[in-house]
Amino acid sequence: MNILDKLNEQQKVGVTTTEGPVLLLAGAGSGKTRVLTNRIAYLLEKGVNPWNILAIAFTNKAAGEMRERVDDMIGFGSESIWIATFHSTCVRILRRHIDKLGYDTNFTIYDTDDQKSTIKAICKRDNIDTKQIKERTILGVISSCKNEMISAEEYEKTAMGNWMNQRIAHVYKEYQKTLKKNNALDFDDLLLKTVDLFRYCPDVLESYQNRFLYIMVDEYQDTNTVQFEMIRLLAQKNRNLCVVGDDDQSIYKFRGANIRNILDFEFHYPEATVIKLEQNYRSTTNILNAANGVISHNKGRKSKALWSERGEGKKLHFRQFENPIEEAQYIADDIRKKVRQKEVRYKDCAVLYRTNAQSRSLEEQFVRDNIAYRLVGGTNFYGRKEIKDILAYLKTIESGRDDLSVRRIINVPKRGIGATSLDKAERFATENDISLFDALVRADEIPSLGKTAEKMKAFASMIRVLRTKSAEGYYDDLPELVDDVIKETGYLEDLENSDDEDAEDRIQNIDELITKAAAFEEKYASENPEAERGPSLQDFLTEVSLVADIDSVDSDNDRVLLMTIHSAKGLEFSQVYLTGMEDGLFPGYMAITADDKEELEEERRLAYVGITRAKDELTLTCAKMRMLRGETQYNPVSTFIREIPEEYIEGNFPKKKTFDLEEPVSQYSINQMKAAPFTGFGKTTTAKPKASLAKPAVKPYSGASGLAGLTKGSQMSAASVDYSVGDRVRHIKFGDGVVENIESGEGTTLVSVIFDKAGKRVLNAAFARLQKL
């Protein structure tokens, strides 16, 4: 079969344009994976050595799918192509070369829980009040710094004069010292240390530049600064770089993604070829027209419009309810009806929402109606206590330098080693500049331990025996090793003797871990057919560390999936229910009131992603009244609903400009409120075959006005607030600041405040609840 068969014209151009920088703007459902895999096959057909190709995907699922398709197309020789995620690519490189940066190659990879535990221990040791500065905040700052390649020392310089930032800078430095001492890296370090390696070891960089003559990167819109730099360094010699992405689906700013990477691609690579993939193979025309109508309101984007040959399809359904309970009842009833009439199965349906908090009413209704469902984003298998315990044992066996793992398991199951004795061992380790495990080996040297010293030495001896057995090839395979660890440590016996009602489930989870070890052995063998040995314990621990939550979504189980829109990215469903479509929730209040319009554009991109998950039918719902942050709020229909051209959507729209219960809506500024509360859709792109131009604006339906008034209970005028211009006030999120201006307009009072740390913000007085100081 010809490689170019079954490709449309633009896809063919994407496959055959192999030399120089290429930007493939691939809209949702446009077949980008097919283009990437066919591009690899085309390169091989041209005589390129498989060894010289690097393809990077963002998730294990995407990398696995690409690998599978390439194997099917090419067969022999495809195993030499490097297809992996960013993080697994970095791990492979660092396992070979990180010793040049002063680390051992058997480093441990810390997950989020490990990071939190480390931060918590540092804060406790250094008397930092985590009620004033939460561990989550500290971790967020550290991660942001690493994504922007800002070291602890560099951040410390910028923190001068700000008490909170100085404390965070202190924790950042101590956190890095702890990781180095434990020979550990967190996920951000995997990327950052790889870039450091390339920068400081030009011979290593050159070796990979000479190997990777052709580089392809999927989901380029989701890359952050350090990922951008890593790819730039690898591609700077040969410049045969093909990036695939869609700026309209850039929704991970909160994780550090930088949309400018894709928007400015031609600036960084002036000779680049830009190819647009606009034909959609997933959704019906009405769904695509709605998506085009919404996203066309963004200014920071590359012009494109999706179209489809699947036919017009059904119009989008819009339903407004009094409250979230009625919203959930309708969705449950609609799904049951479709399943009963054999139109769909449960697994064909997905309910999407902006925040996890919205799932509660849906879950309760599904339970009442006996609808099989799965909540995506719950506790990950590898995040369960018993699994983390066993993995901590395996990490300790692999490397005794991981103090965090040793601390986790030293008294699990209980061995009579108390917190006070453990503190003494940790002090001894610090004073002697050794690991905690080595301190346990030398427990008889630690003053005032008494009989606990023998318990510590017995624990260390058990670990050393297991380590020796693992190193000397005692076990035939990984499942046997894991099984022996579970038994020899007493963990399984402790669970079997437990009165805990969850004990049986926990034992089954441990059995599943053994099964996963066996599955990894099979996977390793298929990917490394010429390997002389099976996978090592280190290989297995690395694999486990790189597993992502969304990778575990099982499409074979007949269940409705409940998930956030972020979690749904990359997935598709016949029936999609997009819930909570209200201003204040989606888009969120912070995005509506932010001075930076990019915040609202990010929310609009998220709406676009949600809409384009639907293949056949899309239902959008909202509630007039919803409990948010412990308070009842009356919210108007989402701005994004009102941006959908009226000919593509039907439903129970409000018959007048405001709802029966008039709801508050925050606008970006007083001036915008006065200028144009709701003026229609502007240009609306349509999903007609072979057309990607915007057609004239269409008349919007008479939805809720952007100037809807406040409820009687929450209505505020400039005269009713208890603060004045010049007063100092406090906001629950932004902190303290000075009121710069107060202005009322059509039932809404907006307050302009210059905050000490957050800068200038324009807030709706009814929402802001400012406290006068």
CSV table of N, CA and C in Angstrom, one decimal, residues 74-158:
chain,number,residue,atom,x,y,z
A,74,ILE,N,5.5,-0.5,9.5
A,74,ILE,CA,6.9,-0.7,9.1
A,74,ILE,C,7.4,-2.1,9.4
A,75,GLY,N,7.0,-2.6,10.6
A,75,GLY,CA,7.5,-4.0,10.9
A,75,GLY,C,8.9,-4.0,11.3
A,76,PHE,N,9.7,-4.8,10.7
A,76,PHE,CA,11.1,-5.0,11.1
A,76,PHE,C,11.9,-3.6,11.0
A,77,GLY,N,12.6,-3.3,12.1
A,77,GLY,CA,13.4,-2.1,12.1
A,77,GLY,C,12.8,-1.0,12.9
A,78,SER,N,11.5,-1.0,13.1
A,78,SER,CA,10.8,0.1,13.7
A,78,SER,C,11.2,0.2,15.2
A,79,GLU,N,11.7,-0.8,15.8
A,79,GLU,CA,12.1,-0.7,17.2
A,79,GLU,C,13.3,0.2,17.4
A,80,SER,N,14.0,0.6,16.4
A,80,SER,CA,15.1,1.5,16.5
A,80,SER,C,14.7,2.9,16.5
A,81,ILE,N,13.5,3.2,16.2
A,81,ILE,CA,12.9,4.6,16.2
A,81,ILE,C,12.7,5.0,17.6
A,82,TRP,N,13.1,6.1,18.0
A,82,TRP,CA,13.0,6.6,19.4
A,82,TRP,C,11.6,7.3,19.5
A,83,ILE,N,10.6,6.6,20.0
A,83,ILE,CA,9.3,7.2,20.2
A,83,ILE,C,9.0,7.2,21.7
A,84,ALA,N,8.8,8.3,22.3
A,84,ALA,CA,8.7,8.4,23.8
A,84,ALA,C,8.1,9.7,24.2
A,85,THR,N,7.7,9.8,25.5
A,85,THR,CA,7.3,11.1,26.0
A,85,THR,C,8.5,12.0,26.3
A,86,PHE,N,8.3,13.2,26.6
A,86,PHE,CA,9.4,14.1,27.1
A,86,PHE,C,10.1,13.5,28.3
A,87,HIS,N,9.3,13.1,29.3
A,87,HIS,CA,9.9,12.7,30.5
A,87,HIS,C,10.7,11.4,30.4
A,88,SER,N,10.1,10.4,29.6
A,88,SER,CA,10.8,9.1,29.4
A,88,SER,C,12.1,9.3,28.6
A,89,THR,N,12.0,10.3,27.6
A,89,THR,CA,13.2,10.6,26.8
A,89,THR,C,14.3,11.1,27.7
A,90,CYS,N,13.9,12.0,28.6
A,90,CYS,CA,14.9,12.6,29.5
A,90,CYS,C,15.5,11.5,30.5
A,91,VAL,N,14.6,10.6,31.0
A,91,VAL,CA,15.1,9.6,31.9
A,91,VAL,C,16.2,8.7,31.1
A,92,ARG,N,15.9,8.3,29.9
A,92,ARG,CA,16.8,7.5,29.1
A,92,ARG,C,18.2,8.2,29.0
A,93,ILE,N,18.1,9.5,28.7
A,93,ILE,CA,19.4,10.3,28.5
A,93,ILE,C,20.1,10.4,29.8
A,94,LEU,N,19.4,10.7,30.9
A,94,LEU,CA,20.0,11.0,32.2
A,94,LEU,C,20.5,9.7,32.8
A,95,ARG,N,19.9,8.5,32.6
A,95,ARG,CA,20.4,7.3,33.1
A,95,ARG,C,21.8,7.0,32.5
A,96,ARG,N,22.1,7.5,31.4
A,96,ARG,CA,23.4,7.3,30.8
A,96,ARG,C,24.5,8.3,31.1
A,97,HIS,N,24.0,9.6,31.4
A,97,HIS,CA,25.0,10.7,31.4
A,97,HIS,C,24.9,11.5,32.7
A,98,ILE,N,23.9,11.3,33.6
A,98,ILE,CA,23.7,12.3,34.7
A,98,ILE,C,24.9,12.3,35.7
A,99,ASP,N,25.8,11.3,35.6
A,99,ASP,CA,27.0,11.3,36.4
A,99,ASP,C,27.8,12.5,36.1
A,100,LYS,N,27.7,13.0,34.9
A,100,LYS,CA,28.5,14.2,34.6
A,100,LYS,C,28.0,15.4,35.3
A,101,LEU,N,26.8,15.4,35.9
A,101,LEU,CA,26.3,16.5,36.7
A,101,LEU,C,26.4,16.2,38.2
A,102,GLY,N,27.1,15.1,38.6
A,102,GLY,CA,27.3,14.8,40.0
A,102,GLY,C,26.2,13.9,40.6
A,103,TYR,N,25.4,13.3,39.8
A,103,TYR,CA,24.4,12.3,40.4
A,103,TYR,C,24.8,10.9,40.0
A,104,ASP,N,24.3,9.9,40.8
A,104,ASP,CA,24.4,8.5,40.4
A,104,ASP,C,23.4,8.2,39.3
A,105,THR,N,23.7,7.3,38.4
A,105,THR,CA,22.7,7.0,37.4
A,105,THR,C,21.5,6.2,37.9
A,106,ASN,N,21.5,5.7,39.1
A,106,ASN,CA,20.3,5.0,39.6
A,106,ASN,C,19.5,5.9,40.5
A,107,PHE,N,19.3,7.2,40.0
A,107,PHE,CA,18.5,8.2,40.8
A,107,PHE,C,17.1,7.7,40.9
A,108,THR,N,16.4,8.2,42.0
A,108,THR,CA,15.0,8.0,42.2
A,108,THR,C,14.2,9.2,41.6
A,109,ILE,N,13.0,8.8,41.2
A,109,ILE,CA,12.1,9.9,40.6
A,109,ILE,C,11.0,10.1,41.7
A,110,TYR,N,10.9,11.4,42.1
A,110,TYR,CA,9.9,11.7,43.1
A,110,TYR,C,8.6,12.1,42.5
A,111,ASP,N,7.5,11.5,43.0
A,111,ASP,CA,6.2,11.9,42.5
A,111,ASP,C,5.6,13.1,43.3
A,112,THR,N,4.4,13.5,43.1
A,112,THR,CA,3.9,14.7,43.8
A,112,THR,C,3.8,14.5,45.3
A,113,ASP,N,3.4,13.3,45.7
A,113,ASP,CA,3.3,13.0,47.1
A,113,ASP,C,4.7,13.0,47.8
A,114,ASP,N,5.7,12.5,47.1
A,114,ASP,CA,7.1,12.6,47.6
A,114,ASP,C,7.5,14.0,47.7
A,115,GLN,N,7.2,14.8,46.8
A,115,GLN,CA,7.5,16.3,46.8
A,115,GLN,C,6.9,16.9,48.0
A,116,LYS,N,5.6,16.7,48.2
A,116,LYS,CA,4.9,17.3,49.3
A,116,LYS,C,5.5,16.9,50.7
A,117,SER,N,5.8,15.6,50.8
A,117,SER,CA,6.4,15.1,52.0
A,117,SER,C,7.7,15.8,52.3
A,118,THR,N,8.5,16.0,51.3
A,118,THR,CA,9.8,16.6,51.4
A,118,THR,C,9.7,18.1,51.9
A,119,ILE,N,8.7,18.8,51.2
A,119,ILE,CA,8.5,20.2,51.5
A,119,ILE,C,8.0,20.3,53.0
A,120,LYS,N,7.1,19.4,53.3
A,120,LYS,CA,6.5,19.4,54.7
A,120,LYS,C,7.6,19.2,55.7
A,121,ALA,N,8.5,18.3,55.5
A,121,ALA,CA,9.6,18.0,56.4
A,121,ALA,C,10.5,19.2,56.6
A,122,ILE,N,10.8,19.9,55.5
A,122,ILE,CA,11.7,21.1,55.5
A,122,ILE,C,11.0,22.2,56.3
A,123,CYS,N,9.7,22.4,56.0
A,123,CYS,CA,9.0,23.5,56.7
A,123,CYS,C,8.9,23.2,58.3
A,124,LYS,N,8.7,21.9,58.6
A,124,LYS,CA,8.6,21.6,60.0
A,124,LYS,C,10.0,21.8,60.7
A,125,ARG,N,11.0,21.4,60.0
A,125,ARG,CA,12.4,21.5,60.6
A,125,ARG,C,12.8,23.0,60.8
A,126,ASP,N,12.4,23.8,59.8
A,126,ASP,CA,12.9,25.2,59.8
A,126,ASP,C,11.8,26.2,60.3
A,127,ASN,N,10.8,25.6,61.0
A,127,ASN,CA,9.7,26.4,61.7
A,127,ASN,C,9.0,27.4,60.7
A,128,ILE,N,8.7,26.9,59.6
A,128,ILE,CA,7.9,27.7,58.6
A,128,ILE,C,6.4,27.3,58.7
A,129,ASP,N,5.6,28.2,59.0
A,129,ASP,CA,4.2,28.0,59.3
A,129,ASP,C,3.5,27.7,57.9
A,130,THR,N,3.0,26.4,57.8
A,130,THR,CA,2.4,26.1,56.5
A,130,THR,C,0.9,26.5,56.4
A,131,LYS,N,0.5,27.2,57.5
A,131,LYS,CA,-0.9,27.8,57.4
A,131,LYS,C,-0.8,29.1,56.7
A,132,GLN,N,0.4,29.8,56.9
A,132,GLN,CA,0.6,31.0,56.2
A,132,GLN,C,1.1,30.8,54.8
A,133,ILE,N,2.0,29.8,54.6
A,133,ILE,CA,2.5,29.5,53.2
A,133,ILE,C,2.2,28.0,53.0
A,134,LYS,N,1.2,27.7,52.3
A,134,LYS,CA,0.9,26.3,52.1
A,134,LYS,C,1.9,25.5,51.2
A,135,GLU,N,2.1,24.2,51.5
A,135,GLU,CA,3.0,23.4,50.8
A,135,GLU,C,2.7,23.4,49.3
A,136,ARG,N,1.4,23.5,49.0
A,136,ARG,CA,0.9,23.5,47.6
A,136,ARG,C,1.5,24.8,46.9
A,137,THR,N,1.4,25.9,47.6
A,137,THR,CA,1.9,27.1,47.0
A,137,THR,C,3.4,27.1,46.8
A,138,ILE,N,4.1,26.6,47.8
A,138,ILE,CA,5.6,26.5,47.6
A,138,ILE,C,5.9,25.6,46.4
A,139,LEU,N,5.3,24.4,46.3
A,139,LEU,CA,5.5,23.5,45.2
A,139,LEU,C,5.2,24.1,43.9
A,140,GLY,N,4.1,24.9,43.8
A,140,GLY,CA,3.8,25.6,42.6
A,140,GLY,C,4.8,26.6,42.2
A,141,VAL,N,5.4,27.3,43.1
A,141,VAL,CA,6.4,28.3,42.8
A,141,VAL,C,7.7,27.6,42.3
A,142,ILE,N,8.0,26.5,43.0
A,142,ILE,CA,9.2,25.8,42.6
A,142,ILE,C,9.1,25.2,41.2
A,143,SER,N,7.9,24.6,40.9
A,143,SER,CA,7.7,24.0,39.6
A,143,SER,C,7.7,25.1,38.5
A,144,SER,N,7.1,26.3,38.8
A,144,SER,CA,7.1,27.4,37.8
A,144,SER,C,8.5,27.8,37.5
A,145,CYS,N,9.3,27.9,38.6
A,145,CYS,CA,10.7,28.3,38.4
A,145,CYS,C,11.5,27.4,37.6
A,146,LYS,N,11.3,26.1,37.8
A,146,LYS,CA,12.0,25.1,37.0
A,146,LYS,C,11.6,25.1,35.6
A,147,ASN,N,10.2,25.3,35.4
A,147,ASN,CA,9.7,25.3,34.0
A,147,ASN,C,10.3,26.5,33.2
A,148,GLU,N,10.7,27.6,34.0
A,148,GLU,CA,11.3,28.8,33.3
A,148,GLU,C,12.8,28.8,33.5
A,149,MET,N,13.3,27.6,34.0
A,149,MET,CA,14.8,27.5,34.1
A,149,MET,C,15.4,28.5,35.1
A,150,ILE,N,14.7,28.8,36.2
A,150,ILE,CA,15.1,29.7,37.2
A,150,ILE,C,15.6,28.9,38.4
A,151,SER,N,16.9,29.0,38.7
A,151,SER,CA,17.4,28.2,39.8
A,151,SER,C,17.0,28.8,41.2
A,152,ALA,N,17.2,28.0,42.3
A,152,ALA,CA,16.9,28.5,43.6
A,152,ALA,C,17.7,29.7,43.9
A,153,GLU,N,18.9,29.8,43.5
A,153,GLU,CA,19.8,31.0,43.8
A,153,GLU,C,19.3,32.2,43.0
A,154,GLU,N,18.8,32.0,41.8
A,154,GLU,CA,18.3,33.1,41.0
A,154,GLU,C,17.0,33.6,41.5
A,155,TYR,N,16.1,32.6,42.0
A,155,TYR,CA,14.9,33.0,42.6
A,155,TYR,C,15.1,33.8,43.9
A,156,GLU,N,16.1,33.4,44.6
A,156,GLU,CA,16.4,34.1,45.9
A,156,GLU,C,16.7,35.6,45.7
A,157,LYS,N,17.4,35.9,44.6
A,157,LYS,CA,17.7,37.3,44.3
A,157,LYS,C,16.5,38.1,44.0
A,158,THR,N,15.5,37.5,43.3
A,158,THR,CA,14.3,38.2,43.0
A,158,THR,C,13.3,38.3,44.2
